[in-house]
Coordinates of C-alpha atoms in Angstrom, one line a residue:
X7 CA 0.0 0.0 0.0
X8 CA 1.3 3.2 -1.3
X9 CA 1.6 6.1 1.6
X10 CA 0.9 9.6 0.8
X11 CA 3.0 12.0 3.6
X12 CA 4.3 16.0 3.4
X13 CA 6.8 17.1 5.7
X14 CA 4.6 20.7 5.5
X15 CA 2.5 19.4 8.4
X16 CA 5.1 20.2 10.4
X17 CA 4.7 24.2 10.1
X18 CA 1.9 23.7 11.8
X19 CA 3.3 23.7 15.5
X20 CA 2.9 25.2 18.7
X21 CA -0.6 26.3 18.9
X22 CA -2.5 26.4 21.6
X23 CA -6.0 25.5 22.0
X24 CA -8.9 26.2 24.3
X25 CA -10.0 23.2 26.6
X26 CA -12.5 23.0 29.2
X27 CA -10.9 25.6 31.5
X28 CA -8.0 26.4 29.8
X29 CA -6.4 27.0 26.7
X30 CA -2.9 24.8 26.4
X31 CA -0.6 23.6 23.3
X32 CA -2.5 21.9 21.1
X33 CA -2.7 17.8 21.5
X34 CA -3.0 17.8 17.4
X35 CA 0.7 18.2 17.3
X36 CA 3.7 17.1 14.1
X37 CA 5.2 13.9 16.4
X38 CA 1.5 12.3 15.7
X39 CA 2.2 12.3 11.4
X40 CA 5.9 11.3 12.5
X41 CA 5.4 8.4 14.6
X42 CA 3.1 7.0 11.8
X43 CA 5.1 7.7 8.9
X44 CA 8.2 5.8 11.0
X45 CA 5.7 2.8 11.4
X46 CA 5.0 3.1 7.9
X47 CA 8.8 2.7 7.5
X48 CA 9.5 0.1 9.8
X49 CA 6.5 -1.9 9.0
X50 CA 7.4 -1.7 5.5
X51 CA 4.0 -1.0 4.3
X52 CA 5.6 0.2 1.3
X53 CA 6.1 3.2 -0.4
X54 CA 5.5 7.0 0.7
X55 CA 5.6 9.5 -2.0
X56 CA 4.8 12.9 -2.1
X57 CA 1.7 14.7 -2.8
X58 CA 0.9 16.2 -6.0
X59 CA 0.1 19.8 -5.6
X60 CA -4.0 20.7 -6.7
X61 CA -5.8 23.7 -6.8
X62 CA -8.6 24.6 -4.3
X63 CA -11.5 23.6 -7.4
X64 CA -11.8 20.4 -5.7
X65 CA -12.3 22.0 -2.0
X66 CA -15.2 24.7 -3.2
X67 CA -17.0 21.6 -4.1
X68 CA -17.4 20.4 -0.6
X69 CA -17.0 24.2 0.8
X70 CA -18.2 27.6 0.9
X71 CA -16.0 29.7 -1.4
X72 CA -15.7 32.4 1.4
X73 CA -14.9 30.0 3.2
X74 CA -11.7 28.5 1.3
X75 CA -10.7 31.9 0.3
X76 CA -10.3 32.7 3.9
X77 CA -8.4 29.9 4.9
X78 CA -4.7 31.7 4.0
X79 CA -5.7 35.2 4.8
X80 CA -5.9 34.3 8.8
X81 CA -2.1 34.6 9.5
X82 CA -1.6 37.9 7.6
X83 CA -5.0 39.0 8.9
X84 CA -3.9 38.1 12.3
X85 CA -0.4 39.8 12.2
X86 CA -1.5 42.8 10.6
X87 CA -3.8 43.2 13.3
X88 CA -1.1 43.5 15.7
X89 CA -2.1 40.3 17.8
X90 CA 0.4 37.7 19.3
X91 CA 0.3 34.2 19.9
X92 CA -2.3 31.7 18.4
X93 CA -4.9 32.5 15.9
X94 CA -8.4 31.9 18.0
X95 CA -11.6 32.9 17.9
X96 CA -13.4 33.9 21.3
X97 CA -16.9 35.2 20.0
X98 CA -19.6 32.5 17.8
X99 CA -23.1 33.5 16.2
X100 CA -24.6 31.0 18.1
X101 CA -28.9 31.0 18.1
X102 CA -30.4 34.7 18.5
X103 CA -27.3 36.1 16.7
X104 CA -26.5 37.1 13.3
X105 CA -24.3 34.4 11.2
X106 CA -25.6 36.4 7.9
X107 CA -22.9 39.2 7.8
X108 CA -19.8 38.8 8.1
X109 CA -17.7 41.3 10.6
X110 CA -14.6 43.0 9.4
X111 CA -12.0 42.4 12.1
X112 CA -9.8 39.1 11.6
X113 CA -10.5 37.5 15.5
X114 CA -14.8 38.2 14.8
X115 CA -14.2 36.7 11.5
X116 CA -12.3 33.4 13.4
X117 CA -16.0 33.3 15.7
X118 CA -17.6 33.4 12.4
X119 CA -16.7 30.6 10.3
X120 CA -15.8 28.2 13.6
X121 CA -17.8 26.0 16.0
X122 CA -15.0 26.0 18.7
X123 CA -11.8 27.4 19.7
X124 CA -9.4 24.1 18.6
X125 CA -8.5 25.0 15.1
X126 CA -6.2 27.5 15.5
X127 CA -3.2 29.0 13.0
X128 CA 0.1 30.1 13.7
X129 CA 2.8 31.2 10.5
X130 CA 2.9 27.2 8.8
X131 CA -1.0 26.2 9.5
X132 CA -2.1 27.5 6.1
X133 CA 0.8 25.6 4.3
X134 CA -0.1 22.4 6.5
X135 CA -3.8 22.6 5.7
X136 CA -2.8 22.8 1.9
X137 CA -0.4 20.2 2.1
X138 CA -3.4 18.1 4.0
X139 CA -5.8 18.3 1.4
X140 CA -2.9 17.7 -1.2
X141 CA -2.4 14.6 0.1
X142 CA -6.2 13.4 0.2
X143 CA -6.3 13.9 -3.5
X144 CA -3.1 12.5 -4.7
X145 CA -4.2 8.9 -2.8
X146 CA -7.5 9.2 -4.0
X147 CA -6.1 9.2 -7.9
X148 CA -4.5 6.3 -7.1
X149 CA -7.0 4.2 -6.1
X150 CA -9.1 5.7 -9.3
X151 CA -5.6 4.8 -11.3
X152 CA -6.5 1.0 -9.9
X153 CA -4.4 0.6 -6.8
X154 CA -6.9 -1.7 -4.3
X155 CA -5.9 0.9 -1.7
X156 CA -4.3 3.9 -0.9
X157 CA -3.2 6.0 2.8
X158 CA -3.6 9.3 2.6
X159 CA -1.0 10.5 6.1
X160 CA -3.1 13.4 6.1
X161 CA -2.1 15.9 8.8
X162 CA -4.2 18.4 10.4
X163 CA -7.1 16.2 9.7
X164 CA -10.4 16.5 8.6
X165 CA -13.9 15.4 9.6
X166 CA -15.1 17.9 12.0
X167 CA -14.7 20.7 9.3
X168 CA -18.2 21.4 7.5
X169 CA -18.9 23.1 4.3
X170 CA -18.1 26.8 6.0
X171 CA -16.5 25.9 9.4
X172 CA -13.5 24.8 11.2
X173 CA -13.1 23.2 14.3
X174 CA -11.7 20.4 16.4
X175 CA -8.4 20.8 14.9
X176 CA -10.0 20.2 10.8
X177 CA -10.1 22.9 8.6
X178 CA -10.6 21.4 5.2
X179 CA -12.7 18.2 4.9
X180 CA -10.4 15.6 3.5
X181 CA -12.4 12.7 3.4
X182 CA -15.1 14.7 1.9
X183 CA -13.2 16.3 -0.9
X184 CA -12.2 12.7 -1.6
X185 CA -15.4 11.5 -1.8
X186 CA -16.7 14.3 -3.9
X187 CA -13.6 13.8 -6.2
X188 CA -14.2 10.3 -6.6
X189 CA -17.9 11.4 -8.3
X190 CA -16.5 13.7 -10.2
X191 CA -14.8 11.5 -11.5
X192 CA -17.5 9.2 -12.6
X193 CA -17.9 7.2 -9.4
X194 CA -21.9 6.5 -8.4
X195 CA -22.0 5.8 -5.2
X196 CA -19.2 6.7 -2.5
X197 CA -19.2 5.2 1.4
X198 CA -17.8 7.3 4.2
X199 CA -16.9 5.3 7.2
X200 CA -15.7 6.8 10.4
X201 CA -13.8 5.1 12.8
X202 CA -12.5 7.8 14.7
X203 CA -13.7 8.3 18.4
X204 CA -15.0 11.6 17.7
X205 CA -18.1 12.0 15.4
X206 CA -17.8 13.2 12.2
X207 CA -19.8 16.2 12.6
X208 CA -18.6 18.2 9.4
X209 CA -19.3 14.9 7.6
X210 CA -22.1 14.8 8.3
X211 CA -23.4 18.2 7.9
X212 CA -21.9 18.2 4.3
X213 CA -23.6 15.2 3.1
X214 CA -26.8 15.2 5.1
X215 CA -29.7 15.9 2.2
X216 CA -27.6 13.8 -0.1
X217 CA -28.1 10.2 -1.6
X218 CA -24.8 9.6 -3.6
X219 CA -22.5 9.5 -0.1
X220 CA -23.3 7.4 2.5
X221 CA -21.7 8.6 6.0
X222 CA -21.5 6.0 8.7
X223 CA -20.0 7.3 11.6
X224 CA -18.8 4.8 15.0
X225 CA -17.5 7.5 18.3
X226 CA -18.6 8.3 21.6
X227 CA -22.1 9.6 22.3
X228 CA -23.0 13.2 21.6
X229 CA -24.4 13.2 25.2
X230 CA -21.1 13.1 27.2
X231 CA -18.5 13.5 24.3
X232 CA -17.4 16.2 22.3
X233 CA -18.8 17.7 19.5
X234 CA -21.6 17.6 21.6
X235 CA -24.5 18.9 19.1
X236 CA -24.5 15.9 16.4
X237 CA -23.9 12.4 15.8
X238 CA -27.6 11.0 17.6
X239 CA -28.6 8.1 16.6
X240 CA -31.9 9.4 15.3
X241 CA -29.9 11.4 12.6
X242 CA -30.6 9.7 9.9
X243 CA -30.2 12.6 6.5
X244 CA -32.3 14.2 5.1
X245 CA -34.5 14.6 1.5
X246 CA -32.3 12.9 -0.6
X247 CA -30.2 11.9 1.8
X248 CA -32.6 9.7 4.1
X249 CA -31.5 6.6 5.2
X250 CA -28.2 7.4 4.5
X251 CA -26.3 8.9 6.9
X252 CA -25.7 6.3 10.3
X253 CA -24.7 7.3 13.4
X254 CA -23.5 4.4 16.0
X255 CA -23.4 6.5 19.3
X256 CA -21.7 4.3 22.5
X257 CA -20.9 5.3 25.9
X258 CA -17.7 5.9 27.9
X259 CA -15.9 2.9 28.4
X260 CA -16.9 0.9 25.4
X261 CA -14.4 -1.9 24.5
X262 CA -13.9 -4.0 21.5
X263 CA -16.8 -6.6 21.7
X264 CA -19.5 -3.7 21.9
X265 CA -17.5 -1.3 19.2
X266 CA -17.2 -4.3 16.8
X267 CA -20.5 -5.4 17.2
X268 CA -21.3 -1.7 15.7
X269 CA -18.5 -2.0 13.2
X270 CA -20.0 -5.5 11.9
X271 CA -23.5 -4.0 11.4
X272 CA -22.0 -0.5 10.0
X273 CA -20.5 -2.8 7.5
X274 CA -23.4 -4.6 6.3
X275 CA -24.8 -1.7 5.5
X276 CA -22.2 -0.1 3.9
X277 CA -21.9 -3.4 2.1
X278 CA -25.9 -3.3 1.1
X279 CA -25.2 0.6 -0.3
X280 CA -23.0 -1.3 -2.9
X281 CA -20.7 2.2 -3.1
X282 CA -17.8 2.0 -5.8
X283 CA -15.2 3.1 -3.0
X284 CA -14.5 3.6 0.1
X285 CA -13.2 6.3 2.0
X286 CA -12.1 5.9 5.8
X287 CA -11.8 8.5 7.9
X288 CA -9.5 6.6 11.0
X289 CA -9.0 7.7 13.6
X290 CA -7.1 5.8 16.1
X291 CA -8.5 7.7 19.4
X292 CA -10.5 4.7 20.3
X293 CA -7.8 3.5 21.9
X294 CA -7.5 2.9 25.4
X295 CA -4.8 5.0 26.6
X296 CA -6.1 8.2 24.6
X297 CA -5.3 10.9 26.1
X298 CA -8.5 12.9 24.8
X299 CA -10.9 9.9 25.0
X300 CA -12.5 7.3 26.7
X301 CA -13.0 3.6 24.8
X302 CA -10.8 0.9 25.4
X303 CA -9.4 -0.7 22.4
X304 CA -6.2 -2.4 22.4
X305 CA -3.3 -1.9 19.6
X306 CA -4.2 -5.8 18.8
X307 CA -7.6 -4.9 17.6
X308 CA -6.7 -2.7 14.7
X309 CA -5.5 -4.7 12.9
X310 CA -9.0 -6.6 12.9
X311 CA -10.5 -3.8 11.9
X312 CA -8.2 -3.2 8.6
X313 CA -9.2 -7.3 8.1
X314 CA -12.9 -6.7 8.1
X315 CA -12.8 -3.0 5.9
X316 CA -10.5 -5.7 3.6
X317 CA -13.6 -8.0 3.5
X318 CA -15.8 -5.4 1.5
X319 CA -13.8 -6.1 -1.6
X320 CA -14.0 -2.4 -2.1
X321 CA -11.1 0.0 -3.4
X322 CA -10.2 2.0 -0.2
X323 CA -8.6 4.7 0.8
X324 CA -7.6 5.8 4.1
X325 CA -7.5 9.4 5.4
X326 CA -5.7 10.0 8.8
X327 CA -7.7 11.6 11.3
X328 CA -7.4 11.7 15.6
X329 CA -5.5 9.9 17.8
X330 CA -3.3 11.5 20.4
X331 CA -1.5 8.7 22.3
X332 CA 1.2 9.9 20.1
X333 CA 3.9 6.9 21.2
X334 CA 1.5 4.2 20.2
X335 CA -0.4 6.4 17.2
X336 CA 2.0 4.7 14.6
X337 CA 1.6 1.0 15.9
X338 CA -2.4 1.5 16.2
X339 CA -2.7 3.7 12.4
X340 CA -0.6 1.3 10.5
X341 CA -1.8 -1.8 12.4
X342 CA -5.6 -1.3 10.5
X343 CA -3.6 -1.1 7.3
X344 CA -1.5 -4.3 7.5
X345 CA -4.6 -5.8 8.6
X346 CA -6.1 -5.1 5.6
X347 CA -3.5 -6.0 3.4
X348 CA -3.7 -9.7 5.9
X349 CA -0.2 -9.4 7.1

């Protein structure tokens, strides 16, 4: 399986973000990308390449122009403006407010297209976020040039960005830009599934009223565990999309009989969809010594779930997304990878 890895990510280093009661360094930091990519190495997975660059066409399909366009004018913004430190937003439009017009000063604007205070910029995040979404394409054209599968080392990740908002550490949707790439380019039907302990809200919210993406989504329940405001299991899309977009909500605590008892159903359905590809978002967070998160799977149950992904006989591709136990990050990311290749 070919890896797709930029040493860009790394610009993006030393911010902070805001936690419950404090803000502190962020826990989305380069050693995560660089403990995989040396398990990549050492496992021998086989070969990483570089990304090809794209233009943004492919992002303003998923996002909001504005949006997109803002992306790289934070820093300068931000400078210009005369502030220090980390890039954050401390004001949101939440219900009673305005979110039609958007205010002229660069930490309002943050507020405005952001849910939370976790994405945040410092000088290399633009370059990293570019590099990100660089390296979601150039792995999803190989798997539409005919590889069976594809990892896409993607670094800040993804899934909690929506079609006009950052947050919990995503800034452009990678697996989403994937997906929609991967109609573009003549596919039917496309499967999301998300694996990472966190739900998928951005997802979720991008694909919701549609019927040519299915979004399946296995993390902790909205009720105790961040993002908080989606990922019920009543959520089931919307117009177009009904039926399609499945939520597998499960409490504090859960282990690997429970979470693969979801996994095993998730992928019957995916399976019954009949998509063309697949596109993982994984995230290794589930595991149990997460620093952010509260499952208990072991490092030996990855690769079981790379074995039963493998099963679907689908073309694959794999987009990094959480995990924060950075020392066993690499073992736990590349272990669902050799287990789909059966190794």
């Amino acid at each position: 399986m070919k890896t797709v890895f930029s040493p860009l990510h790394a610009g993006h280093a030393g911010q902070m973000e805001l936690v419950t009661a404090a803000i502190v360094p962020g826990f989305e930091k380069p050693s995560r990308a660089e403990f995989i990519r040396s398990r990549v190495e050492s496992e021998k997975l086989g070969p990483i390449i570089a990304p090809v660059e794209h233009d943004l066409a492919a992002a303003k399909r998923i996002h909001k122009a504005d949006y997109i366009d803002f992306l790289p004018t934070v820093w300068p913004q931000w400078t210009a403006a005369g502030f220090k430190g980390s890039a954050m937003a401390f004001t949101w439009p939440t219900r009673g407010l305005r979110g039609d017009v958007p205010p002229q000063r660069i930490d309002a604007l943050l507020g405005y297209y952001s849910f939370d205070a976790g994405a945040t910029f410092v000088e290399g995040t633009w370059a990293a976020i570019k590099s990100s979404y660089d390296v979601a394409l150039t792995a999803a054209a190989l798997v539409k040039a005919g590889e069976r599968s594809a990892f896409a080392l993607c670094r800040p990740p993804g899934h909690h960005a929506g079609a006009a908002f950052m947050g919990g550490y995503c800034f452009i949707n990678n697996a989403a830009v994937a997906a929609q790439w991967f109609l573009d380019q003549g596919a039917s039907r496309v499967s999301i599934l998300d694996v990472d302990y966190h739900h998928g809200n951005g997802t979720q919210e991008i694909f919701y009223d549609r019927g040519d993406v299915q979004v399946i989504n296995l993390h902790g329940d909205p009720m105790t565990e961040y993002p908080f405001f989606l990922g019920h299991a009543d959520e089931r899309g919307a117009g177009d999309g009904e039926g399609f977009n499945l939520n597998y909500p499960m409490p504090f605590g859960t282990g690997w009989d429970a979470w693969n008892a979801s996994l095993e159903d998730a992928c019957a359905k995916l399976a019954a969809y009949a998509p063309d590809v697949v596109v993982v978002s994984l995230g290794v967070d589930t595991f149990e010594k997460d620093p952010i998160s509260q499952f208990k799977l072991k490092s030996a149950d990855y690769p079981k779930i790379g074995r039963r992904i493998a099963r679907l006989g689908l073309p694959t591709l794999f987009v990094m997304e959480g995990g924060y136990a950075v020392e066993e990050i690499g073992i736990n990311a590349v272990g669902v990878m050799t287990g789909f290749e059966d190794r």
